[in-house]
PDB file of C-alpha atoms in Angstrom:
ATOM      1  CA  UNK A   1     326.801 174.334 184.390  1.00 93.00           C
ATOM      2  CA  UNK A   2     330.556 174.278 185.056  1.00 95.00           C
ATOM      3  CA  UNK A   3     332.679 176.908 186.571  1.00 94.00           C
ATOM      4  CA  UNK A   4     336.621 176.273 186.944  1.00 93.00           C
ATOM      5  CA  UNK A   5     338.234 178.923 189.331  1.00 92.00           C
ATOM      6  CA  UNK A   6     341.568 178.424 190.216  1.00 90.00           C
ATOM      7  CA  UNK A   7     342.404 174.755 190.947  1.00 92.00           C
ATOM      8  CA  UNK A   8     338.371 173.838 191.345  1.00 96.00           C
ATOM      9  CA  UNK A   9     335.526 172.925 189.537  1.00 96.00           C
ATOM     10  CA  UNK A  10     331.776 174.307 190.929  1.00 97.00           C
ATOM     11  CA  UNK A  11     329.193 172.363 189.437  1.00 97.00           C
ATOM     12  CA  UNK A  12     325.462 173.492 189.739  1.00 97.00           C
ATOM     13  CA  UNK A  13     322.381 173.490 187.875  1.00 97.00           C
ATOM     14  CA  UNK A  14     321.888 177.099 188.453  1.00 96.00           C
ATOM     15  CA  UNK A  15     324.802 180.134 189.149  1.00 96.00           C
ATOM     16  CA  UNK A  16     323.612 183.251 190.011  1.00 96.00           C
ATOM     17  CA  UNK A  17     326.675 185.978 189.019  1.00 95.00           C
ATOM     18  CA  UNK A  18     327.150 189.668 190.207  1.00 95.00           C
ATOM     19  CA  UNK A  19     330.020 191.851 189.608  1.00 96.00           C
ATOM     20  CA  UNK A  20     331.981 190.396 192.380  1.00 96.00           C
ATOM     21  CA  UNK A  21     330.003 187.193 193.532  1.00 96.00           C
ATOM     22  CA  UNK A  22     329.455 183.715 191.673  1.00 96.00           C
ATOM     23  CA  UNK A  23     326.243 182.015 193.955  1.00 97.00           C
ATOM     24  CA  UNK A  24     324.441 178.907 194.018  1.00 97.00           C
ATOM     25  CA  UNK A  25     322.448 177.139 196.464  1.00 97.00           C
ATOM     26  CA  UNK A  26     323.008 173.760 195.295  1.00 97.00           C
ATOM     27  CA  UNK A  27     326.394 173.179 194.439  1.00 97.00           C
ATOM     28  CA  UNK A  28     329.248 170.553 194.088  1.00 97.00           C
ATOM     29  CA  UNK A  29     332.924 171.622 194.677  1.00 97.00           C
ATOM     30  CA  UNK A  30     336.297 169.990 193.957  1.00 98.00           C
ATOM     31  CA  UNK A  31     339.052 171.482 194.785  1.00 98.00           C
ATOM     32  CA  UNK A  32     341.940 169.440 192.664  1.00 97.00           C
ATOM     33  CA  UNK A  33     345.506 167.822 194.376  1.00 97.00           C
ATOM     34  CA  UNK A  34     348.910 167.735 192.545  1.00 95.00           C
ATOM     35  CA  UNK A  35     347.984 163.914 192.708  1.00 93.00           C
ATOM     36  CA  UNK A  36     346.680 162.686 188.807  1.00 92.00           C
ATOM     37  CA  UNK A  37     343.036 162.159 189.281  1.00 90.00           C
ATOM     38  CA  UNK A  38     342.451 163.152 192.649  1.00 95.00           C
ATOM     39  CA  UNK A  39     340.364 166.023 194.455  1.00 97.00           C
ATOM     40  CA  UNK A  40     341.938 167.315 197.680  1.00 98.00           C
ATOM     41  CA  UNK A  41     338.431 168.474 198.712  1.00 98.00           C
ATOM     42  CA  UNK A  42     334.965 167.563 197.699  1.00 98.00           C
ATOM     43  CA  UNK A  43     332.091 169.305 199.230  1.00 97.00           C
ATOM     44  CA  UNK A  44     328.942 167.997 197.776  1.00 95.00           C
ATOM     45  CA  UNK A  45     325.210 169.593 197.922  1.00 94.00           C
ATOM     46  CA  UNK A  46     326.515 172.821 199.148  1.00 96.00           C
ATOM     47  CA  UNK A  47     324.947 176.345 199.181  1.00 97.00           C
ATOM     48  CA  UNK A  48     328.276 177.901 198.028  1.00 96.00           C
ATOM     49  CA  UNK A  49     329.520 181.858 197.799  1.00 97.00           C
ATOM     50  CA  UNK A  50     332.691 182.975 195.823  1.00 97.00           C
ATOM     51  CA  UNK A  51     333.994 186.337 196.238  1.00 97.00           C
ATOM     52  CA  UNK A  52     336.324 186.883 193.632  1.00 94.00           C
ATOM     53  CA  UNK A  53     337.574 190.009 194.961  1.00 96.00           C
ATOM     54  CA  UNK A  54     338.859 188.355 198.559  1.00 97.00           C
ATOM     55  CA  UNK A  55     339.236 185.089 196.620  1.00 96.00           C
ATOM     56  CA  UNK A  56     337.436 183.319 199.572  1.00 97.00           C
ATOM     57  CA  UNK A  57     334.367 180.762 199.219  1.00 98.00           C
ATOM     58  CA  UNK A  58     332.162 180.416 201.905  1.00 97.00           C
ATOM     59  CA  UNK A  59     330.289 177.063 201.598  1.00 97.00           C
ATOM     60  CA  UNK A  60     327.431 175.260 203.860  1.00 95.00           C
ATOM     61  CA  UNK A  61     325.920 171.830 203.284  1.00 94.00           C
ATOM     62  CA  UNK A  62     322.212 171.828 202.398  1.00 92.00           C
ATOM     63  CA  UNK A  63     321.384 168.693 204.559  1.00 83.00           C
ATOM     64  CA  UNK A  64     322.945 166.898 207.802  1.00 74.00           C
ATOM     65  CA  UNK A  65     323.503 164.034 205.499  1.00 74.00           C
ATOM     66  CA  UNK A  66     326.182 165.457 203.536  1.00 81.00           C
ATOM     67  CA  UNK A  67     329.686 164.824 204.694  1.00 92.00           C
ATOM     68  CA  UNK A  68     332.939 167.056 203.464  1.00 97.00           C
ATOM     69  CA  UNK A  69     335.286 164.256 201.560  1.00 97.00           C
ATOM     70  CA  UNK A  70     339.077 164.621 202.059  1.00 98.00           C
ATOM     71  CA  UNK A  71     340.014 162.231 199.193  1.00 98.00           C
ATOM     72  CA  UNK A  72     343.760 162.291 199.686  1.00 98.00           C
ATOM     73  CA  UNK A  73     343.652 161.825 203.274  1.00 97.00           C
ATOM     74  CA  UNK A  74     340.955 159.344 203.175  1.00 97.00           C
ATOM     75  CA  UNK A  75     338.733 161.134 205.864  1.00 97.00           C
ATOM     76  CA  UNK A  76     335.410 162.614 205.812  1.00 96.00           C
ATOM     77  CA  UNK A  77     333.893 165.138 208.226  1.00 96.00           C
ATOM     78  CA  UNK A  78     330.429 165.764 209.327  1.00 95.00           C
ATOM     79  CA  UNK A  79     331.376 169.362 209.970  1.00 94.00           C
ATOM     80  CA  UNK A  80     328.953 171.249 207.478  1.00 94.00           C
ATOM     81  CA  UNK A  81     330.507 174.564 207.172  1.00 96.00           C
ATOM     82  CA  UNK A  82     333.565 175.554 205.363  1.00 98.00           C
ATOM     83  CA  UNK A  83     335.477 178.880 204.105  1.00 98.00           C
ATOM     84  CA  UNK A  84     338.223 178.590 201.079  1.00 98.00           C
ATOM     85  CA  UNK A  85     341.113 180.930 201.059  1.00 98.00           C
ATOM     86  CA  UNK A  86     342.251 180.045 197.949  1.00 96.00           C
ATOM     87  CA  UNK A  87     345.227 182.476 197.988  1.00 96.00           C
ATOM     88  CA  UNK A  88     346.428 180.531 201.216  1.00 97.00           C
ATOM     89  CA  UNK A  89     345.683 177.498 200.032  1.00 97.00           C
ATOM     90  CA  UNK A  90     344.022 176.529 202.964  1.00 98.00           C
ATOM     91  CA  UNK A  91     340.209 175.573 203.726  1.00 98.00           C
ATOM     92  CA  UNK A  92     338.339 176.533 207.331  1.00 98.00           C
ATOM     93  CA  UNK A  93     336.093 173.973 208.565  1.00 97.00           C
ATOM     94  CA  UNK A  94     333.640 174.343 211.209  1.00 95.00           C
ATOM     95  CA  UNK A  95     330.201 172.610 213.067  1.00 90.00           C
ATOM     96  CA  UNK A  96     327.310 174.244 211.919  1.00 85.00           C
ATOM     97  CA  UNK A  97     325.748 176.999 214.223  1.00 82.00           C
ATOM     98  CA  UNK A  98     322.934 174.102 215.556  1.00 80.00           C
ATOM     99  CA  UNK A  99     324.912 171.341 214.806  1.00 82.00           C
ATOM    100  CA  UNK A 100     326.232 169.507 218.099  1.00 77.00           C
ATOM    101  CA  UNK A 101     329.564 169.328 218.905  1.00 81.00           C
ATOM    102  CA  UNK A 102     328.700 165.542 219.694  1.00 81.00           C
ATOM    103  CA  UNK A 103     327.510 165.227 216.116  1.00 87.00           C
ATOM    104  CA  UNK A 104     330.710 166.998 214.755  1.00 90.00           C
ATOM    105  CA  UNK A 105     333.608 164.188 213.593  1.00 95.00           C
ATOM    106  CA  UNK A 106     336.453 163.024 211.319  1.00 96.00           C
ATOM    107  CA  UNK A 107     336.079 159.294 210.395  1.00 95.00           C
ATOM    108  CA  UNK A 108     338.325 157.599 208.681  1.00 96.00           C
ATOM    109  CA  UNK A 109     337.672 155.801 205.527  1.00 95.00           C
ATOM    110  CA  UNK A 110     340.667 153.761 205.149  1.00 95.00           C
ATOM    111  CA  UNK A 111     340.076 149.998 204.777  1.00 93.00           C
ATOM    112  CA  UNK A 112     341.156 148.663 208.377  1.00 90.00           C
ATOM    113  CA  UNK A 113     340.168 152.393 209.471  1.00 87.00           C
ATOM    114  CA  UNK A 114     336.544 151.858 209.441  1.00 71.00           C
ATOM    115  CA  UNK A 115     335.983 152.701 213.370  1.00 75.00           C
ATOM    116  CA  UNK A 116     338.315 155.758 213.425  1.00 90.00           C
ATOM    117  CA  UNK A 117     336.482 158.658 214.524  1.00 93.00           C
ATOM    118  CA  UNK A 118     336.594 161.734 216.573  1.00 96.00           C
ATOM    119  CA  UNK A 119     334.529 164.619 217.450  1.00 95.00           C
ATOM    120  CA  UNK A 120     336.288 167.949 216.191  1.00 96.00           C
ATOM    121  CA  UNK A 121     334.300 171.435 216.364  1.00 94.00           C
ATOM    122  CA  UNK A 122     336.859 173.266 213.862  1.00 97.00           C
ATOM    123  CA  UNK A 123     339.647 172.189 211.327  1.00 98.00           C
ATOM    124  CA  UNK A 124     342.402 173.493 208.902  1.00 98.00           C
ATOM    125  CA  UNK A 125     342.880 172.098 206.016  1.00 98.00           C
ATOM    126  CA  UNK A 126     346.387 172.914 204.373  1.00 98.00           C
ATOM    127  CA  UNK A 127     346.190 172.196 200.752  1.00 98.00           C
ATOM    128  CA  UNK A 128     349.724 172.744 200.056  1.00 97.00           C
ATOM    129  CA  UNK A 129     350.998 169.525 202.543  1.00 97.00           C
ATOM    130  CA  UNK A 130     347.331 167.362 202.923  1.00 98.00           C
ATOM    131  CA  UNK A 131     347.395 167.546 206.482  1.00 98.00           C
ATOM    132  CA  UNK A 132     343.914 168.326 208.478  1.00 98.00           C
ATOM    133  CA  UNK A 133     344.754 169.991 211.669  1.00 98.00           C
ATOM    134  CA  UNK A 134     341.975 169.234 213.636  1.00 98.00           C
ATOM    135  CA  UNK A 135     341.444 171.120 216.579  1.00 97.00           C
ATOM    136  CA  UNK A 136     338.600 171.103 219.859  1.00 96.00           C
ATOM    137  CA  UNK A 137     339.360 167.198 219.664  1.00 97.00           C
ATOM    138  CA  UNK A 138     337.646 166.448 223.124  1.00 95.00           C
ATOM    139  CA  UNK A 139     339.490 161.921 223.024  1.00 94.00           C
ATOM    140  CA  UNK A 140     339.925 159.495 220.285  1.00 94.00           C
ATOM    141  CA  UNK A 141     338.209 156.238 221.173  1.00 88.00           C
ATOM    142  CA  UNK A 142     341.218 153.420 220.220  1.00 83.00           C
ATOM    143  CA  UNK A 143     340.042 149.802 220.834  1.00 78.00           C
ATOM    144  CA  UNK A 144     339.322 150.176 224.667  1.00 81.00           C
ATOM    145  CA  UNK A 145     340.846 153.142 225.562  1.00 85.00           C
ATOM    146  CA  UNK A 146     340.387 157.109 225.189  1.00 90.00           C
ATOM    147  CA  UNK A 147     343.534 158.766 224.310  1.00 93.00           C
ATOM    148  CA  UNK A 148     343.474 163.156 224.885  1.00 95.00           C
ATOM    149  CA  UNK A 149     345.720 165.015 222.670  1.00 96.00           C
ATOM    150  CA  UNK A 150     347.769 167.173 224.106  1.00 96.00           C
ATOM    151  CA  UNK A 151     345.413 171.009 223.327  1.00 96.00           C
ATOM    152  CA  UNK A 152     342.899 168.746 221.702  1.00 96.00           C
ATOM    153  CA  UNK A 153     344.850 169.057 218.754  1.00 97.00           C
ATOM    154  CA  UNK A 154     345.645 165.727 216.013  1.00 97.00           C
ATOM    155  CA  UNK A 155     347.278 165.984 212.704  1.00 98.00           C
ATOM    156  CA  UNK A 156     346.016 163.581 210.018  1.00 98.00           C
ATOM    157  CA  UNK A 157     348.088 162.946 206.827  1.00 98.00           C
ATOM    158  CA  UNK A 158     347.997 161.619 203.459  1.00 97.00           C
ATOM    159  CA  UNK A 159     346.493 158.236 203.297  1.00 96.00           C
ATOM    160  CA  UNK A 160     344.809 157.991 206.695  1.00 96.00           C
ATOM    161  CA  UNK A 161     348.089 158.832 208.541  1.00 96.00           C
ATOM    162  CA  UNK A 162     348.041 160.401 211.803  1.00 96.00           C
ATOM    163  CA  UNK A 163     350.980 162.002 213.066  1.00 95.00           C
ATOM    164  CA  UNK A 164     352.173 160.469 216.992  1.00 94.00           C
ATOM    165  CA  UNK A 165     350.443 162.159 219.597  1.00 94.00           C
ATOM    166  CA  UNK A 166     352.808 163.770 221.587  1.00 94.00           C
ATOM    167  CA  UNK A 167     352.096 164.585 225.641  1.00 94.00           C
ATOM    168  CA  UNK A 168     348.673 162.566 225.368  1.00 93.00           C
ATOM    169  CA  UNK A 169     346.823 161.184 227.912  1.00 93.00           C
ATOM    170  CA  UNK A 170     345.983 157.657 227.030  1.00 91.00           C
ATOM    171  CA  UNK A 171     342.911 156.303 229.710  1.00 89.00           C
ATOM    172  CA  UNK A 172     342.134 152.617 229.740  1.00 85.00           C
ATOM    173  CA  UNK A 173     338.998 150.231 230.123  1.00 73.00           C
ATOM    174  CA  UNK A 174     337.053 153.150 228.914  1.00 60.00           C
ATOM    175  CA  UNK A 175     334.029 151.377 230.801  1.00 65.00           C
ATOM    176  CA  UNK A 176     334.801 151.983 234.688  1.00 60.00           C
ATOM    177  CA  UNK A 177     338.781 153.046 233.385  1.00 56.00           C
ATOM    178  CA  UNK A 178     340.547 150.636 236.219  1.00 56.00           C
ATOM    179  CA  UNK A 179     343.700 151.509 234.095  1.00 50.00           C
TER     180      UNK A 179
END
């Protein structure tokens, strides 16, 4: 069936409803933009838990496969965990318990972005503005060179954009890094 809450659609074969709790372990959820035709947030496969009463859903992804979609910022994550405050308008996004931080990213699926990627243990997303504050970002790899945000902390926009990376240490020849 079809459940709309808020600005989101749950899909799922099967709900399971208390008093206070829509569940499902196999779920797909879009949470909709201001922009015509486009999600904000897509989490598909998902064992998902709303709580009307707090208004937050708790989501996980069923298989390491799955990737969280950021439509308007044209990112994906392999983070697998997630928490909606949908009275903030803001979505939590963490690594799995098990999963390794080396197999937690953002990668960029821009055309001309297609090797942008960075590990990240634990994001914000703001759903008011689009931005993904990623945070526990250890280096971005940028053509032969690592550059460390300043607090392992990057900003990515609308459309792929990330904001300047201010007080960065930028490390070149990333094989013996003579530079």
């Amino acid at each position: 069936g079809i459940f709309d809450y808020k600005n989101s659609t749950i899909k799922s074969k099967i709900f399971t409803f208390t008093p206070t709790h829509l569940e499902s372990k196999s779920a797909i959820l879009k949470i909709q933009s201001d922009i015509k035709g486009m999600s904000a947030f897509v989490a598909p496969d998902v064992a998902l838990d709303l709580d009307v009463n707090t208004e937050v859903t708790t989501g996980s992804c069923n298989s390491g496969a799955n990737r969280l979609h950021f439509p308007v910022n044209k990112y994906l994550t392999s983070m697998r965990e997630f928490k909606w405050f949908s009275q903030d308008e803001r979505v939590e996004i963490s690594k799995a318990g098990s999963q390794p931080k080396t197999r937690s990213y953002f990668m960029s699926i821009k055309s001309g972005q297609d090797s942008l990627l960075f590990q990240s243990a634990y994001a914000v997303y703001n759903l008011k503005d689009y931005t993904i504050n990623a945070e526990q970002v250890p280096y971005i790899a940028s053509a032969d060179a690592y550059i460390y945000p300043d607090g392992g902390k990057t900003v990515i926009e609308e459309d792929a954009l990330m904001q300047s990376l201010k007080n960065s240490v930028v490390k070149m020849d990333t094989t013996h890094f003579y530079h």
